[in-house]
XYZ file of C-alpha atoms in Angstrom:
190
model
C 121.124 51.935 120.090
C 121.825 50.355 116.732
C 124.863 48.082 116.741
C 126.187 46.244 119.630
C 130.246 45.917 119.646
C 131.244 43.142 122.360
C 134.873 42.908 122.839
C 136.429 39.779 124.657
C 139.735 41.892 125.590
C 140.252 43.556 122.332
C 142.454 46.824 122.434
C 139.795 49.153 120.769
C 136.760 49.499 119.509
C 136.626 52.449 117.187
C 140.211 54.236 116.370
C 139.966 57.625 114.226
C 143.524 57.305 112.257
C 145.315 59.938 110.867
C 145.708 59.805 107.188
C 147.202 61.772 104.772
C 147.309 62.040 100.580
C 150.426 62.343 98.449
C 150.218 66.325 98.900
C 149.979 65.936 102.807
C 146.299 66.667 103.403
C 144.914 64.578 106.373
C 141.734 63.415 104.651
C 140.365 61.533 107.992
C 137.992 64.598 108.935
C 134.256 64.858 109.257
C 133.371 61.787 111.388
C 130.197 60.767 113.010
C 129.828 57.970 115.302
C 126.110 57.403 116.459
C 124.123 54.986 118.644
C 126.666 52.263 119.395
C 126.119 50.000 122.167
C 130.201 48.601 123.170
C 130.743 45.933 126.214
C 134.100 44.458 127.220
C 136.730 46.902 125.305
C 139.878 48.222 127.013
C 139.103 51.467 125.208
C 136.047 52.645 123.294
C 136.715 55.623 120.860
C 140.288 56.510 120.352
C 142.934 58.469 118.146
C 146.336 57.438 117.407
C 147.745 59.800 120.468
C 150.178 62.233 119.251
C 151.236 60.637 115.744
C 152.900 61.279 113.542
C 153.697 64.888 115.787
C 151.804 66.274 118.758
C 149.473 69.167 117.141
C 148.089 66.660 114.602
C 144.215 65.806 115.785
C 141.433 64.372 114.260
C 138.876 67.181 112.550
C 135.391 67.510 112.421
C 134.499 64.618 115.273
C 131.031 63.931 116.542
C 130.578 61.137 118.841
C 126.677 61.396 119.641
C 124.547 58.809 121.444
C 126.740 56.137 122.173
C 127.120 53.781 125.655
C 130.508 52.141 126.873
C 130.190 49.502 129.606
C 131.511 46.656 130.903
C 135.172 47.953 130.255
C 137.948 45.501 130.768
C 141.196 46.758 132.821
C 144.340 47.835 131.656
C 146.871 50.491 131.423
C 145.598 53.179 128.680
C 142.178 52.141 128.760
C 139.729 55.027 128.295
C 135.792 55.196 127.128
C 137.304 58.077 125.245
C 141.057 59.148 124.714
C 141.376 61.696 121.579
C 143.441 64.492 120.293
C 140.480 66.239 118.257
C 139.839 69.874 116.880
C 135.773 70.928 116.204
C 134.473 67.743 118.832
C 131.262 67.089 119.642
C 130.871 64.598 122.341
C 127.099 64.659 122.461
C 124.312 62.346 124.654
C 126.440 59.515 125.441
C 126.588 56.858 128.462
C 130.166 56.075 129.547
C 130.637 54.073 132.562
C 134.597 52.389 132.907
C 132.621 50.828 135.882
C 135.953 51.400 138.121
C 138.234 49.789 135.751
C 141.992 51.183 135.457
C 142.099 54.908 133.401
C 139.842 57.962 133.329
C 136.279 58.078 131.726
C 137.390 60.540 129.071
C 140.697 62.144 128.330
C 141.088 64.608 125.911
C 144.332 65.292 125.128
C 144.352 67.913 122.979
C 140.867 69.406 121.897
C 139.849 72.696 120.360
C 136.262 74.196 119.238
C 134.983 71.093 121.456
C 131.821 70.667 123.109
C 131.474 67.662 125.983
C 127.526 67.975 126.884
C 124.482 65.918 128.257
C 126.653 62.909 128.647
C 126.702 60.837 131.969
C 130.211 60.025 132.575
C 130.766 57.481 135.726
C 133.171 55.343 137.795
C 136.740 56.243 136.957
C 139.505 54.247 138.444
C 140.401 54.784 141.911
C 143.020 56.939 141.453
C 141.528 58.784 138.244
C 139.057 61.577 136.947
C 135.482 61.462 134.904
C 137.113 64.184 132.779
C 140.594 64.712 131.975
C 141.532 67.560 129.750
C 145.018 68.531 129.169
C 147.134 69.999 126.006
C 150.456 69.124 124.393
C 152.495 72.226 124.837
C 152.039 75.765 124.711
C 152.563 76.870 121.761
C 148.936 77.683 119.580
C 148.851 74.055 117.455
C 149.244 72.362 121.013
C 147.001 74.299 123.474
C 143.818 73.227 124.341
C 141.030 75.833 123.878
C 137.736 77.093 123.644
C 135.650 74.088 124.930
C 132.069 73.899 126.688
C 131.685 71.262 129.094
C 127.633 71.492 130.269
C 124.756 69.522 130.932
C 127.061 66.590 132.114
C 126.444 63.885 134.871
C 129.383 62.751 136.688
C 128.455 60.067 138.640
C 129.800 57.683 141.746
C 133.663 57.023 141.910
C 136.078 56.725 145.024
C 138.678 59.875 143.832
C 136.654 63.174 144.989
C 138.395 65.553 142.019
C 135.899 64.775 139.301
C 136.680 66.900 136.408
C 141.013 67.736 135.935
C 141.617 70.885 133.524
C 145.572 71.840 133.186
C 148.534 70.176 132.491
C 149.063 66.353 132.561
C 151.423 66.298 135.099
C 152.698 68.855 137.746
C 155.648 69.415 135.677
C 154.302 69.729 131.843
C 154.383 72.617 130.321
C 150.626 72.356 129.086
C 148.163 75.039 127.912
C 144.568 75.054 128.447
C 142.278 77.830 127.826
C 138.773 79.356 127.130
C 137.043 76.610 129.086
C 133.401 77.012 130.220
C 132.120 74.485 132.810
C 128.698 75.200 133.341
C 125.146 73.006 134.281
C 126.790 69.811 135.077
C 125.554 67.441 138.064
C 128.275 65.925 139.828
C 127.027 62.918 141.670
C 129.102 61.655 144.739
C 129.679 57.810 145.754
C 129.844 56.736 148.953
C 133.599 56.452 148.929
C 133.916 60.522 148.314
């Protein structure tokens, strides 16, 4: 790892805004963010959720070789929490160490690829993985992702990996998912 980040409490570490020119182009696309080391953050690698509408994601995203630790508690607080389209999430190390939130939540994510990453100790009450859409109409589905070659380790809730809707009653779309190769380690809690 290159560059160590150590938050004392601080919100986020790296946030992928959306951005647009005078003709309404979103010019934020085409990001790589590789071989950081980041300690003591409430959330690691983020978008701005659903602004300025919903379908609007961050383009051309690789996130590659990267380790989250030490994360501090606190309502929203994810290793990773993106709407993205064409995602790699490649070789990383995230571990929320049981603080509050899931490992990884992608809420909305298409062309995406989640592999050889060790994801570990989720909240209680939360999931390694958490994918989920923003609707069901085609800009808000999730679809055609790869999850494989993943390590899912230790944490007390025994559903791991949550693919569908955020809630029981959203009317969320996710499709073209393949879950393949992935070790899912238990803890003694599950």
């Amino acid at each position: 790892l290159e560059l160590r980040g150590i938050g004392s409490g601080t919100p986020m570490a790296v946030g992928f805004m959306h951005t647009k020119d005078q003709q309404g182009v979103d010019y934020n696309i085409r990001n790589t963010v590789l071989r950081l080391d980041l300690q003591g953050f409430l959330l690691g690698f983020g978008t701005s959720a659903g602004w300025p509408t919903p379908e609007v994601a961050t383009g051309e995203l690789a996130i590659v070789g990267n380790r989250i630790s030490r994360a501090i508690s606190g309502s929203g607080g994810n290793c990773v929490y993106l709407h993205a389209r064409r995602l790699m999430l490649l070789g990383n190390d995230f571990d929320r160490g049981g603080a509050m939130e899931h490992v990884v939540r992608l809420a909305l994510a298409g062309k995406a690829v989640v592999s050889h990453n060790r994801l570990a100790n989720p909240a209680a009450t939360k999931h390694h993985l958490k994918l989920h859409a923003q609707g069901a109409t085609d800009s808000l589905k999730s679809r055609q992702i790869e999850i494989s070659n993943n390590r899912f380790d230790g944490g007390p809730n025994p559903w791991v990996l949550a693919i569908g809707p955020s809630s029981g009653s959203a009317d969320e779309v996710v499709e073209d998912v393949i879950v393949e190769g992935n070790y899912f380690k238990a803890s003694p809690e599950t």
